Coordinates of C-alpha atoms in Angstrom, one line a residue:
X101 CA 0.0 0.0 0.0
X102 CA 1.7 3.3 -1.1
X103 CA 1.3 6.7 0.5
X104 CA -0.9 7.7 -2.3
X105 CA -3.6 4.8 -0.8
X106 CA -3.2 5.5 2.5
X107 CA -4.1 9.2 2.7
X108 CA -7.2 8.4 0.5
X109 CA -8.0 5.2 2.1
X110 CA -11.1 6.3 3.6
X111 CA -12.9 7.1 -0.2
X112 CA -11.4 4.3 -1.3
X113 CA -12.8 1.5 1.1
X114 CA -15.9 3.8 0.2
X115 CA -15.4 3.3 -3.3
X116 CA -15.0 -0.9 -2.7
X117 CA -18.3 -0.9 -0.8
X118 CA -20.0 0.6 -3.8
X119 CA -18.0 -1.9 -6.4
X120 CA -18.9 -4.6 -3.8
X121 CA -22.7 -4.1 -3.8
X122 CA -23.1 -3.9 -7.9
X123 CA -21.4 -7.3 -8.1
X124 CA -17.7 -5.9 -8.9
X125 CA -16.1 -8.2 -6.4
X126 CA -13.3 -9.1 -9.1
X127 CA -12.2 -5.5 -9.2
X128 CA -12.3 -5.0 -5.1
X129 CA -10.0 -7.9 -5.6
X130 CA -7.5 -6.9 -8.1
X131 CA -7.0 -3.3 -6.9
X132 CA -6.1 -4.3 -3.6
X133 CA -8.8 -1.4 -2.0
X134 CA -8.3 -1.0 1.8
X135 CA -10.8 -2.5 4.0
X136 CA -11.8 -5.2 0.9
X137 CA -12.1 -8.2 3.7
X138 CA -14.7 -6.3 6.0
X139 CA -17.0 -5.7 2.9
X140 CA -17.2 -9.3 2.4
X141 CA -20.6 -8.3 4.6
X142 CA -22.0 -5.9 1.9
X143 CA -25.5 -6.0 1.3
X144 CA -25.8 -6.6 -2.7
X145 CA -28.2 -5.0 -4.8
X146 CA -31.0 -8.0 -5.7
X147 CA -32.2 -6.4 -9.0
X148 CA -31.5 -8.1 -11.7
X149 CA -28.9 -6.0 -13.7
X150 CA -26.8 -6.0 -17.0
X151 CA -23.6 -5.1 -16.7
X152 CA -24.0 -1.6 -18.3
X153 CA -26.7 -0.7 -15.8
X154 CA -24.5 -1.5 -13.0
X155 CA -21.7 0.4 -14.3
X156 CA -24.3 3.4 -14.8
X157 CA -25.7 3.1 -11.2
X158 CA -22.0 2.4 -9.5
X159 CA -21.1 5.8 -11.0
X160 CA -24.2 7.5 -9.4
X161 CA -23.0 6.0 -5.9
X162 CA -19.9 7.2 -6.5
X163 CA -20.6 11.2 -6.6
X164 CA -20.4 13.9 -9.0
X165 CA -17.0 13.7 -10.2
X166 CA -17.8 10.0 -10.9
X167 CA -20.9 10.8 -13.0
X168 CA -19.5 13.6 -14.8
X169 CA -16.4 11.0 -16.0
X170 CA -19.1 8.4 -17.0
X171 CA -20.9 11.6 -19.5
X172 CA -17.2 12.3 -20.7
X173 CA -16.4 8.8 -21.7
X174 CA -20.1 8.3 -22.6
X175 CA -18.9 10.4 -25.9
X176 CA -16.2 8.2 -26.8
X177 CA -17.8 5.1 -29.3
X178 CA -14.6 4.4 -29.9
X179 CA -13.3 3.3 -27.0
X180 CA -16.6 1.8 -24.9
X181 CA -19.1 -1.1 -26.8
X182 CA -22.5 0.6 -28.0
X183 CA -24.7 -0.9 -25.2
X184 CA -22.5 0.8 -22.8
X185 CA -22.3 4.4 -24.5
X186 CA -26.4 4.4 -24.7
X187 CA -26.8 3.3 -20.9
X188 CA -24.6 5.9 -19.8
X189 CA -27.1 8.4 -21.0
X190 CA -28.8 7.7 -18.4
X191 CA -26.5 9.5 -15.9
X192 CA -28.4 12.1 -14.4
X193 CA -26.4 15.0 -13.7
X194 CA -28.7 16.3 -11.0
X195 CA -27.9 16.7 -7.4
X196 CA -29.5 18.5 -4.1
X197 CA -28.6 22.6 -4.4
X198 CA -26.6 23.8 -2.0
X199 CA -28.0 26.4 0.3
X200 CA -28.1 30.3 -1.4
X201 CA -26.4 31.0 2.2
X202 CA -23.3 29.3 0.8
X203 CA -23.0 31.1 -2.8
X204 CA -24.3 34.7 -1.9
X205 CA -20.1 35.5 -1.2
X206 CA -19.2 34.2 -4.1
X207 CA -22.0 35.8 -6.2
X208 CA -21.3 39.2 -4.4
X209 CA -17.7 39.2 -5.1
X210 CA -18.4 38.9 -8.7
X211 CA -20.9 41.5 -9.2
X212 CA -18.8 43.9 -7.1
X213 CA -21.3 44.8 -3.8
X214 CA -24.9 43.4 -2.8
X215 CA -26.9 41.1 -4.5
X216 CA -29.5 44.1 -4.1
X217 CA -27.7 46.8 -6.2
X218 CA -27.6 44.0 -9.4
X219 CA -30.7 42.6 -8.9
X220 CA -34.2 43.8 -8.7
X221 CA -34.9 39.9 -8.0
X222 CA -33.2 36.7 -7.7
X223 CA -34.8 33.7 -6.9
X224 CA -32.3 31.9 -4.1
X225 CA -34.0 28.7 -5.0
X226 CA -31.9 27.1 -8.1
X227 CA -34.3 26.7 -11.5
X228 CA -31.3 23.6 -11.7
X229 CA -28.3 22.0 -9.5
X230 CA -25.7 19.8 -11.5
X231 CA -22.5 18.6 -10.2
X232 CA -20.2 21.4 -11.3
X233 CA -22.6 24.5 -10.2
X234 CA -26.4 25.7 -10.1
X235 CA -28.6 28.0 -12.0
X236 CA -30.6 30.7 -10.8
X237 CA -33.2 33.1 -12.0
X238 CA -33.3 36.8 -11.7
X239 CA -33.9 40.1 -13.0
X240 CA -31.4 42.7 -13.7
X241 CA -31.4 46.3 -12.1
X242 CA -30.4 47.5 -15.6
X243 CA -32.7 47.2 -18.0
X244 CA -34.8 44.9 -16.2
X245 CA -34.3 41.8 -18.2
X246 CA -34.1 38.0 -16.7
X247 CA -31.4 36.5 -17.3
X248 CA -30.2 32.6 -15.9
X249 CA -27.1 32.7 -13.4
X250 CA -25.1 30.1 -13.6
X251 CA -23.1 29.6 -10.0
X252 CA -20.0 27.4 -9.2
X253 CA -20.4 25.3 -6.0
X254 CA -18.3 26.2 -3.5
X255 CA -15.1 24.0 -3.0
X256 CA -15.8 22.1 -5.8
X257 CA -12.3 22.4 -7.4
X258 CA -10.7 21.0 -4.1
X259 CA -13.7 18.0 -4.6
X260 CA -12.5 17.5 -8.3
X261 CA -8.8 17.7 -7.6
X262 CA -9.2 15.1 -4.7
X263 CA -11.6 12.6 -6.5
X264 CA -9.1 12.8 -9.7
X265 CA -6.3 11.7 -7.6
X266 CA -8.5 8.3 -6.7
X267 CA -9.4 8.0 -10.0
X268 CA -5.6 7.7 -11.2
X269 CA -4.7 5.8 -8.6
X270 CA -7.5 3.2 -10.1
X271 CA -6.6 3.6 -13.5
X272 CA -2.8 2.9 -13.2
X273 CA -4.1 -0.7 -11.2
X274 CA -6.5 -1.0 -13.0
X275 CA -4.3 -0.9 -16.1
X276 CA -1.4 -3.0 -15.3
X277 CA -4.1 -5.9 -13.8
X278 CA -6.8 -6.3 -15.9
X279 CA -6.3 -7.1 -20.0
X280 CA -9.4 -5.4 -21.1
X281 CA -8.8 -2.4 -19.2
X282 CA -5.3 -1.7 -20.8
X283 CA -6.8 -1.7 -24.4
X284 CA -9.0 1.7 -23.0
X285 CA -5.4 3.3 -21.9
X286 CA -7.7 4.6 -18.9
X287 CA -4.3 6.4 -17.3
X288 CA -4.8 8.6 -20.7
X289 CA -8.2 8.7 -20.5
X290 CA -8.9 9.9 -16.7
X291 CA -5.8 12.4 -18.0
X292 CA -7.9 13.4 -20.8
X293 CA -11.0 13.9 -18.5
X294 CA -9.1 16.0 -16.4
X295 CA -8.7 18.7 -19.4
X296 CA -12.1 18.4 -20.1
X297 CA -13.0 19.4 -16.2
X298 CA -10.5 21.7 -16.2
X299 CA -11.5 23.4 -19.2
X300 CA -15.6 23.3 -18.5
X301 CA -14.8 25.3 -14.9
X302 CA -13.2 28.1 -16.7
X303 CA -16.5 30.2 -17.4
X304 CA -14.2 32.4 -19.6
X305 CA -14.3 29.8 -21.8
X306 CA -17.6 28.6 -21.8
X307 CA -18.1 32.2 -22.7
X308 CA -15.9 32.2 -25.8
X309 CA -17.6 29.3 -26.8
X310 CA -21.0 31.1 -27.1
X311 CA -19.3 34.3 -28.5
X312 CA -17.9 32.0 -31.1
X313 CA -21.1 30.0 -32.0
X314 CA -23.2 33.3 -31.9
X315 CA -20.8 34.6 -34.5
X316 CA -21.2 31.2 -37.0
X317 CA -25.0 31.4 -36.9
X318 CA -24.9 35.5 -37.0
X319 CA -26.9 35.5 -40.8
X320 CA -29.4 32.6 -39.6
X321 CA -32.3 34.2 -37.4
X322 CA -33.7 31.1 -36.4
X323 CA -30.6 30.0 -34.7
X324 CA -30.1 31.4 -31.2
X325 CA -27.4 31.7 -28.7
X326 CA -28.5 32.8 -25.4
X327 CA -27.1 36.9 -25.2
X328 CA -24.1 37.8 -22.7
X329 CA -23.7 40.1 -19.8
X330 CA -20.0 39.8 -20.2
X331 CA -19.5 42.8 -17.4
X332 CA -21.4 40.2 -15.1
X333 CA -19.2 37.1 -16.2
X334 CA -16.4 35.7 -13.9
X335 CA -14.1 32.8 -14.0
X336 CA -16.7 31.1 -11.8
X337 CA -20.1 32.9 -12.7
X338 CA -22.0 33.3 -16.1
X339 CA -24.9 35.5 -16.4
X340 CA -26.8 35.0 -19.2
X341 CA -30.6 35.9 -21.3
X342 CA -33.3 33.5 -19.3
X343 CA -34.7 31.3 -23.0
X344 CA -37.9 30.5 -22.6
X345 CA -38.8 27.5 -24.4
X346 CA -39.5 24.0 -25.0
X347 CA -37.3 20.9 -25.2
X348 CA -36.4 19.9 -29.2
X349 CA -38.3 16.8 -28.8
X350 CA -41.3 17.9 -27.2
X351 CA -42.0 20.8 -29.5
X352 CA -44.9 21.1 -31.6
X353 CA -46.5 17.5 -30.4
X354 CA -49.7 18.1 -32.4
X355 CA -48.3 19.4 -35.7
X356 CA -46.0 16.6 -37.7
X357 CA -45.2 18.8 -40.6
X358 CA -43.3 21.8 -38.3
X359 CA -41.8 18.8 -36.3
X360 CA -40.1 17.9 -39.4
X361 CA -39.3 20.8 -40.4
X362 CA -37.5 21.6 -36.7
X363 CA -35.8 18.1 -37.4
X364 CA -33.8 19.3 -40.4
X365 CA -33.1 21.9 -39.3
X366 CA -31.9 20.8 -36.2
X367 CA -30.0 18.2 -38.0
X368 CA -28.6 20.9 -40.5
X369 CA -27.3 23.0 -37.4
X370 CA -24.9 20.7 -36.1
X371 CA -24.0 19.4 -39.8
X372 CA -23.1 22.8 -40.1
X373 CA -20.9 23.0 -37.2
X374 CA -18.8 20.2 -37.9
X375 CA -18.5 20.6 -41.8
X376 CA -18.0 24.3 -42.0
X377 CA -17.6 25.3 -39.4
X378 CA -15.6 23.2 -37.5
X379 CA -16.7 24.2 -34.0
X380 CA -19.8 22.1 -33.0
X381 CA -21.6 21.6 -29.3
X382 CA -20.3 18.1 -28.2
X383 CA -23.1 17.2 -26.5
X384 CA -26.6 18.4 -28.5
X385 CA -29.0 16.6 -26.7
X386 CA -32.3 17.7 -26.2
X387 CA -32.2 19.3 -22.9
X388 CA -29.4 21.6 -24.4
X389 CA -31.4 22.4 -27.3
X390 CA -35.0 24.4 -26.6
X391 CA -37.5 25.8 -29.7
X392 CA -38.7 29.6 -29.0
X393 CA -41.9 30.5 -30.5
X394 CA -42.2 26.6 -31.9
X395 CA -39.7 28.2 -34.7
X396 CA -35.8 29.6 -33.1
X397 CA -33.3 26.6 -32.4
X398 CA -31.7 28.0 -29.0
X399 CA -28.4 26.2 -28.3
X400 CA -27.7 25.9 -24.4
X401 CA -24.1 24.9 -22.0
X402 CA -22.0 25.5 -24.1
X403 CA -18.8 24.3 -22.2
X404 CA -18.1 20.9 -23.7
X405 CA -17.5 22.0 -27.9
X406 CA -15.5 20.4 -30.3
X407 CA -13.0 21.3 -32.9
X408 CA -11.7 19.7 -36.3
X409 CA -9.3 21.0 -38.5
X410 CA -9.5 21.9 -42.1
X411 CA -7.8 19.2 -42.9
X412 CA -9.7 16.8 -40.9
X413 CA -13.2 18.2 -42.5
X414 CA -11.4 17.2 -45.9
X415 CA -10.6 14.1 -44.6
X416 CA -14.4 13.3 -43.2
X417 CA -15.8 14.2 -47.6
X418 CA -12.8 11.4 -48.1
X419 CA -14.1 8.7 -46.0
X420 CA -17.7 9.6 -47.1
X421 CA -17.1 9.2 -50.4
X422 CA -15.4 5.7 -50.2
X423 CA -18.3 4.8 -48.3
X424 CA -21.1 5.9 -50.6
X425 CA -18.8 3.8 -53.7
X426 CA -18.1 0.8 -51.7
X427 CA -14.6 1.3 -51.8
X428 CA -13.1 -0.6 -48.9
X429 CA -9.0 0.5 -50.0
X430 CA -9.7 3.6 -49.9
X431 CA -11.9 3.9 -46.7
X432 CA -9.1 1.6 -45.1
X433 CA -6.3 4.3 -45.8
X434 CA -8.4 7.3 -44.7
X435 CA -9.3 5.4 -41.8
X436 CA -5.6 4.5 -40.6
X437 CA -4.5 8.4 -41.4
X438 CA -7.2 9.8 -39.5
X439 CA -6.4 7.1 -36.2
X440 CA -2.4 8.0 -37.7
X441 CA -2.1 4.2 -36.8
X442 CA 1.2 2.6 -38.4
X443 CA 0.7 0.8 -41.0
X444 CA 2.9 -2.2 -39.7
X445 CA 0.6 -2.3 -36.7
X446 CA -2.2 -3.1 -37.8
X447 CA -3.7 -6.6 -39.4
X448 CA -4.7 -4.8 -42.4
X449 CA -7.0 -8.0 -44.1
X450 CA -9.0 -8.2 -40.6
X451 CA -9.6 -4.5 -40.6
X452 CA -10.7 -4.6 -44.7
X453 CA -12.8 -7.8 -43.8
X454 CA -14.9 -6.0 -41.3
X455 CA -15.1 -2.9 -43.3
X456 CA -16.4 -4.8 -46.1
X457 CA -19.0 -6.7 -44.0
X458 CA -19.9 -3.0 -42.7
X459 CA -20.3 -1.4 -46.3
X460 CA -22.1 -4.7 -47.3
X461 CA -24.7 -3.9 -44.7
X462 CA -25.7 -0.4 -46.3
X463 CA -24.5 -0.5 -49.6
X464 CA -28.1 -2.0 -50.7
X465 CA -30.0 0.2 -48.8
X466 CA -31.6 3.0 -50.5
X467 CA -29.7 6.2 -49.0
X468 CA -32.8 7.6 -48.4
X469 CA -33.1 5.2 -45.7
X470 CA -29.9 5.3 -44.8
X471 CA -29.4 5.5 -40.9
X472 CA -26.2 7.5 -40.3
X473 CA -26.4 6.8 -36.6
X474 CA -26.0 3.1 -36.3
X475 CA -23.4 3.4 -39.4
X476 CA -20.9 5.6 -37.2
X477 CA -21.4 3.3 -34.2
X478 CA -20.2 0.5 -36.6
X479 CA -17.7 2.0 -37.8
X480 CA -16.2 3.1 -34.3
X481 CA -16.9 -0.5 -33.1
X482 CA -14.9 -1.8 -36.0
X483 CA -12.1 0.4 -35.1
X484 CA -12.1 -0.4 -31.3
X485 CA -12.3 -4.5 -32.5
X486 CA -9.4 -3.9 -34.3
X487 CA -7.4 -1.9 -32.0
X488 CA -7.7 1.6 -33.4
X489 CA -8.3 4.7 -31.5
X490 CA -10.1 7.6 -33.2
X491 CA -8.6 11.6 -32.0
X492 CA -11.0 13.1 -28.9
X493 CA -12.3 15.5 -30.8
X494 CA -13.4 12.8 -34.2
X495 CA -14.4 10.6 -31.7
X496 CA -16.8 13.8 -29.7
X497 CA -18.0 14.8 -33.5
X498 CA -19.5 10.9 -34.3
X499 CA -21.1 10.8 -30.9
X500 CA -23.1 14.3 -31.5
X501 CA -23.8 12.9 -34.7
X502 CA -25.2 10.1 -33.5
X503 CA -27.1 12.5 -30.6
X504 CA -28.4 15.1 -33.2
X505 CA -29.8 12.0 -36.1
X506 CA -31.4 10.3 -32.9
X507 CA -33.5 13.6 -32.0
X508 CA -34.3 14.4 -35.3
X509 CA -35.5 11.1 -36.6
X510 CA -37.8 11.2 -32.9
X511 CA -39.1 14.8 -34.5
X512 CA -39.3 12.9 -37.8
X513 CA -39.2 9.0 -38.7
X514 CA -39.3 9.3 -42.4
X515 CA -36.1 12.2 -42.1
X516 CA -34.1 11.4 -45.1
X517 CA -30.1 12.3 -43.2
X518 CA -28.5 11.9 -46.9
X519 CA -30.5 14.2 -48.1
X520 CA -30.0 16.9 -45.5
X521 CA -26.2 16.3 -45.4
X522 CA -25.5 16.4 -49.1
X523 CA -26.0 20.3 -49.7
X524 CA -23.2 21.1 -46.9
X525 CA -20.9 18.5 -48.2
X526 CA -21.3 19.1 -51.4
X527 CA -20.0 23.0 -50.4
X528 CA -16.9 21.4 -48.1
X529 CA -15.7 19.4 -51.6
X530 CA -15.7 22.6 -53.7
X531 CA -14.2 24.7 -51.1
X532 CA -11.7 21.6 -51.0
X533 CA -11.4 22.3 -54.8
X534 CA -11.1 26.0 -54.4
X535 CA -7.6 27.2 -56.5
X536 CA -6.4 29.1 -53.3
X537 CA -6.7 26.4 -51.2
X538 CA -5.7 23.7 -53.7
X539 CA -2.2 26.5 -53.6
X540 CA -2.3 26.7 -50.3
X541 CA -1.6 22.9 -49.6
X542 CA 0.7 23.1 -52.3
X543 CA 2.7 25.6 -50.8
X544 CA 2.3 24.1 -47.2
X545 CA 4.1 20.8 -49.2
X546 CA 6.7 22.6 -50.7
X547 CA 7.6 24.5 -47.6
X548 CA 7.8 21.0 -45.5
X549 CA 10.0 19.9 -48.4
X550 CA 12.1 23.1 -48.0
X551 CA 12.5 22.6 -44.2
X552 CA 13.2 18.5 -44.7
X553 CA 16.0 19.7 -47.3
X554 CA 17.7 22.1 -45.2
X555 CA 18.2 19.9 -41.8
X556 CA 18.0 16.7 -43.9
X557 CA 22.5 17.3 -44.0
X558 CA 23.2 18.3 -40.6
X559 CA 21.3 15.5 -39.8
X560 CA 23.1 12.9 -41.9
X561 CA 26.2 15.0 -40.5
X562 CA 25.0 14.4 -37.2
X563 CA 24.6 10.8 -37.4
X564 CA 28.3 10.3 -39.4
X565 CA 30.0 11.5 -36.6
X566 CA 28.3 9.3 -33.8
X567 CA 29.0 6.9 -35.8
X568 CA 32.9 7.9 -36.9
X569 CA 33.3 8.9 -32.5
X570 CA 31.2 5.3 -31.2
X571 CA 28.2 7.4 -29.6
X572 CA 25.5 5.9 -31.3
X573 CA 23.6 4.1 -29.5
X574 CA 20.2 2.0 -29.0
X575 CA 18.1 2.5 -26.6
X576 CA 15.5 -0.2 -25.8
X577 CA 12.0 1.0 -24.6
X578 CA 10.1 -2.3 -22.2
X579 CA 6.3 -1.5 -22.1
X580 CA 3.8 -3.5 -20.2
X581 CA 6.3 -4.7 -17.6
X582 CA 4.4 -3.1 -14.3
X583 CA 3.3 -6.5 -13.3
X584 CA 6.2 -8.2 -13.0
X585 CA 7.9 -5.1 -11.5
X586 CA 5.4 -5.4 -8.9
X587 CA 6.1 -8.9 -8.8
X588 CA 9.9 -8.6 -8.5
X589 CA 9.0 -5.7 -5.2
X590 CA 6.9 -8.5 -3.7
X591 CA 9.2 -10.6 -3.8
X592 CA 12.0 -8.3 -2.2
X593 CA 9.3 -7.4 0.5
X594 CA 8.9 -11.1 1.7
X595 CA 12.9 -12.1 1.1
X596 CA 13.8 -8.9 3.7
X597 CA 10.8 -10.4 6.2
X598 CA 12.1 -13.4 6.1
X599 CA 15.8 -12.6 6.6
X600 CA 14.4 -10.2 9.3
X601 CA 12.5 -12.9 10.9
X602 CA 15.0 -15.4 11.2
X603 CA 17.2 -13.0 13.0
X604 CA 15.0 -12.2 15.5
X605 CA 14.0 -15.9 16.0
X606 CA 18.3 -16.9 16.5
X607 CA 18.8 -13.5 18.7
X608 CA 15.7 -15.2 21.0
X609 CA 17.3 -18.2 21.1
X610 CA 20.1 -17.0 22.1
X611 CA 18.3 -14.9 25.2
X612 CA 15.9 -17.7 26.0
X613 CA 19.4 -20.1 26.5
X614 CA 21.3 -17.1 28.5
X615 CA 18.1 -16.9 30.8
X616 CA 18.7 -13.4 30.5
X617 CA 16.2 -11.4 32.6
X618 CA 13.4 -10.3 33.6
X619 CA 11.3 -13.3 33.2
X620 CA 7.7 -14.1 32.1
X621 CA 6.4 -17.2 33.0
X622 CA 9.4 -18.4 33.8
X623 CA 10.8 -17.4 30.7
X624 CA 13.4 -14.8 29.4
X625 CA 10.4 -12.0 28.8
X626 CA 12.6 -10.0 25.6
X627 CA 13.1 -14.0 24.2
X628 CA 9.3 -14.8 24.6
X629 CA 8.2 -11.5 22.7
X630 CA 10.8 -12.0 20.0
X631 CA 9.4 -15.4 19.5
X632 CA 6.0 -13.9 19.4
X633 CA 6.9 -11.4 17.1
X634 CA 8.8 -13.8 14.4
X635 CA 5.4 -16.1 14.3
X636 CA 3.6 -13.0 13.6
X637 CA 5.5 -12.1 10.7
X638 CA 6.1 -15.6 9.3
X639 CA 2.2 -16.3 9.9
X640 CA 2.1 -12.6 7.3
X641 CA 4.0 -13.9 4.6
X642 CA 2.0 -17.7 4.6
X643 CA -1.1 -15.5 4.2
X644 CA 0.5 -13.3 1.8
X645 CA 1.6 -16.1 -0.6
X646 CA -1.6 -17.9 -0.3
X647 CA -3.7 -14.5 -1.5
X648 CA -1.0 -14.6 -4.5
X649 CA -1.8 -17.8 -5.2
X650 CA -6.0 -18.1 -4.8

């Protein structure tokens, strides 16, 4: 047990309980958790459950932090099978508010004075309490409008920072001691979900974000961002318009026509996003989406976004087209650039085979019946069967894909996706085409040839005179050897008891025959406690080989 364990042990036997009452008695068991032998005792939950609903509802038990790391990895198809991507879904990001009492500092050291001079009214019970913070409703001073304050928790960065720790702690065990965690690299993963949390406390950014959506949909009134009050807006508070309005899947439930109509184009916003403009809302479901006036798309929590590259929007019209002509090659090499696996890597004829079985699948279907949804989670199942691991930000873009075709075809069953998609690809392959930017990649090659010919000698030079002088060298890299380096330290461990142990037995020996005093039941005392103390520590290591062992 390293330090690390024993300053959290108390949230980890916590953590074992939980793991414990789900039925997760293998994983108690190969982290090693504190405590594990008193929880034998746990009372289990009876429900019958499948194993992505006990996942789902160990998260919940385990807190906030917990369920906001189950939404993160909840957007990565690529790494996590289908059935477990659409369970965790589920999470409900909802908790009890904490008291106004508790926030009214905060809130007063961001608006500069009382919560009176601001605010003609403010309702100190939340309209809605996540994780991360809570929203309130009032009414500004100036100009009277309502606008939705969106409040940080108190402490919560010293909650996140602490929890993280755990959660590395977990992932590095659970990485060296279980096969089928390693392939999710979950020490870059909970690394990766620290960014993300990092990134969505920062209310400077979420505010960018908005400023920067509001810009791409400035020419399209019936696409809204809610409006600023930037003087207002901290590191830790947003003030924002209040939108009034309906969920996107619960508008207009009398009127099928304007449903579909809100479908495509709610399906056309975040095509848009991610084709041209390469800035789209990670996580468009319907509660971040409201209709105004059964017509304006508002777009809501904006902290989690996405961005692609030029190049990787070219790159996406690539793998499209291979798809819609069957052309498995071609998909396969677009594929491996965009996942920049190595080509030596990877089984090429098992990736082609499956890719082939995949395009099989569709190709017969008429496109207009083409369901663009269960395609992508295919195709990132394919991937993840075959080792491959999409870029955060590709992987984010399927998975609000995915998100955005499931709403609209709830608005819309007979939505033709192809259809809808074609106009805004068809403009991302002529922009591709465009003479400035077909001589912009030209000169981008010919000034990566330029730099590749002018250090290409120094560093053959380089290399020479290692070679000339006896400096070059190899250096070997071993991966995957943390289990038998923890198997070598356990061994050590029980060695040094043993030596230990045997010294203390032959130095009580040696008292008990000198009948050195003072004596305990007629005994040497010091040569009767060393004795005790040697069975003690040999009794240890018996029980510690025989855990190795079972």
């Amino acid at each position: 047990m390293d330090l690390n364990t024993i300053k959290h042990a108390g949230r980890l036997t916590d953590i074992a309980f939980v793991l414990m009452k789900y039925g997760f008695d293998d994983v108690v068991e190969r982290l090693e958790l504190p405590g594990k032998l008193l929880l034998k005792r746990v009372s289990r939950v009876k429900e019958p459950l499948t194993t992505p609903e006990r996942i789902r509802r160990t998260l919940e038990d385990l807190g906030p932090t917990f369920v906001k790391f189950g939404q993160v990895i909840g957007l990565r198809p690529d790494l996590i099978p289908s059935e477990l991507v659409v369970e965790l879904r589920k999470l409900q990001d909802q908790v009890p508010p904490v008291d106004f009492s508790e926030l009214r500092e905060k809130l007063e050291a961001s608006i500069g004075g009382p919560v009176e001079e601001t605010f003609i009214q403010f309702e100190e019970r939340p309209m809605a309490a996540a994780s991360l913070a809570q929203v309130h409703r009032g009414v500004l001073r100036d100009g009277r409008h309502a606008v939705a304050v969106k409040i940080q928790r108190p402490n919560i960065r010293q909650t996140i920072d602490s929890d993280l720790a755990i959660m590395e702690l977990i992932a590095r065990q659970l990485d060296q001691r279980m096969e089928s965690a390693g392939l999710m690299d979950l020490p870059r993963l909970v690394e990766e979900f620290r960014k993300t949390l990092s990134r969505e406390l920062d209310y400077h950014r979420e505010a960018r974000h908005m400023r920067i959506m509001t810009a791409n949909f400035a020419d399209d009134p019936l696409v809204h961002v809610p409006v600023l009050y930037e003087r207002l807006c901290t590191e830790t508070m947003l003030v924002m318009e209040l939108v009034d309005g309906v969920k996107l899947n619960e508008a207009l439930p009398d009127d099928a026509e304007r449903r579909g109509e809100l479908a495509r184009r709610g399906l056309r916003v975040v095509v848009k996003q991610v084709l041209e403009d390469g800035f789209f809302h990670a996580d468009p479901h319907p509660g971040n989406i409201l209709v105004r006036d059964g017509r304006v798309i508002c777009m809501l929590d904006c902290g989690m976004v996405g961005r692609l590259t030029r190049g990787t929007r070219y790159r996406l019209t690539e793998l499209i087209g291979a798809t819609v002509d069957k052309d498995s090659d071609r998909l396969l090499d677009v594929l491996l650039d965009i996942t920049r696996a190595r080509r030596e890597g990877v089984d090429r004829r098992s990736l082609e085979r499956d890719l082939l079985d995949l395009l099989d699948g569709y190709h017969s279907v008429p496109l207009a019946e083409l369901n663009l949804g269960n395609f992508l989670s295919e195709l990132t199942a394919a991937l993840r069967d075959n080792g491959l691991r999409l870029p955060q930000d590709l992987a984010i873009m399927i998975k609000a894909m995915i998100t955005s075709e499931g709403v609209a075809r709830e608005l819309d069953p007979e939505l033709n996706v192809i259809e809808e998609v074609r106009p805004i690809l068809e403009g991302l392959v002529a922009e591709q085409r465009r003479p400035e930017n077909v001589w912009r990649g030209i000169r981008n090659n010919i000034r990566q040839v330029l730099a590749l010919q002018k250090q290409l000698p120094n560093r053959l030079s380089q290399i020479t005179q290692k070679l000339e002088q006896g400096e070059l060298s190899i250096h070997f890299r071993h991966e995957n050897l943390d289990e038998l380096h923890h198997t070598l330290e356990d061994i050590a461990s029980r060695l040094t008891v043993a030596i230990i142990v045997g010294s203390i037995v032959i130095g009580s020996s040696l008292i008990v025959t000198a009948k050195v005093g003072p004596l305990l039941f007629g005994y040497p005392a010091f040569g009767v406690i060393g004795f005790l103390i040697s069975a003690l520590l040999g009794l240890w290591i018996v029980i510690n080989i025989l855990r190795a062992r079972w």
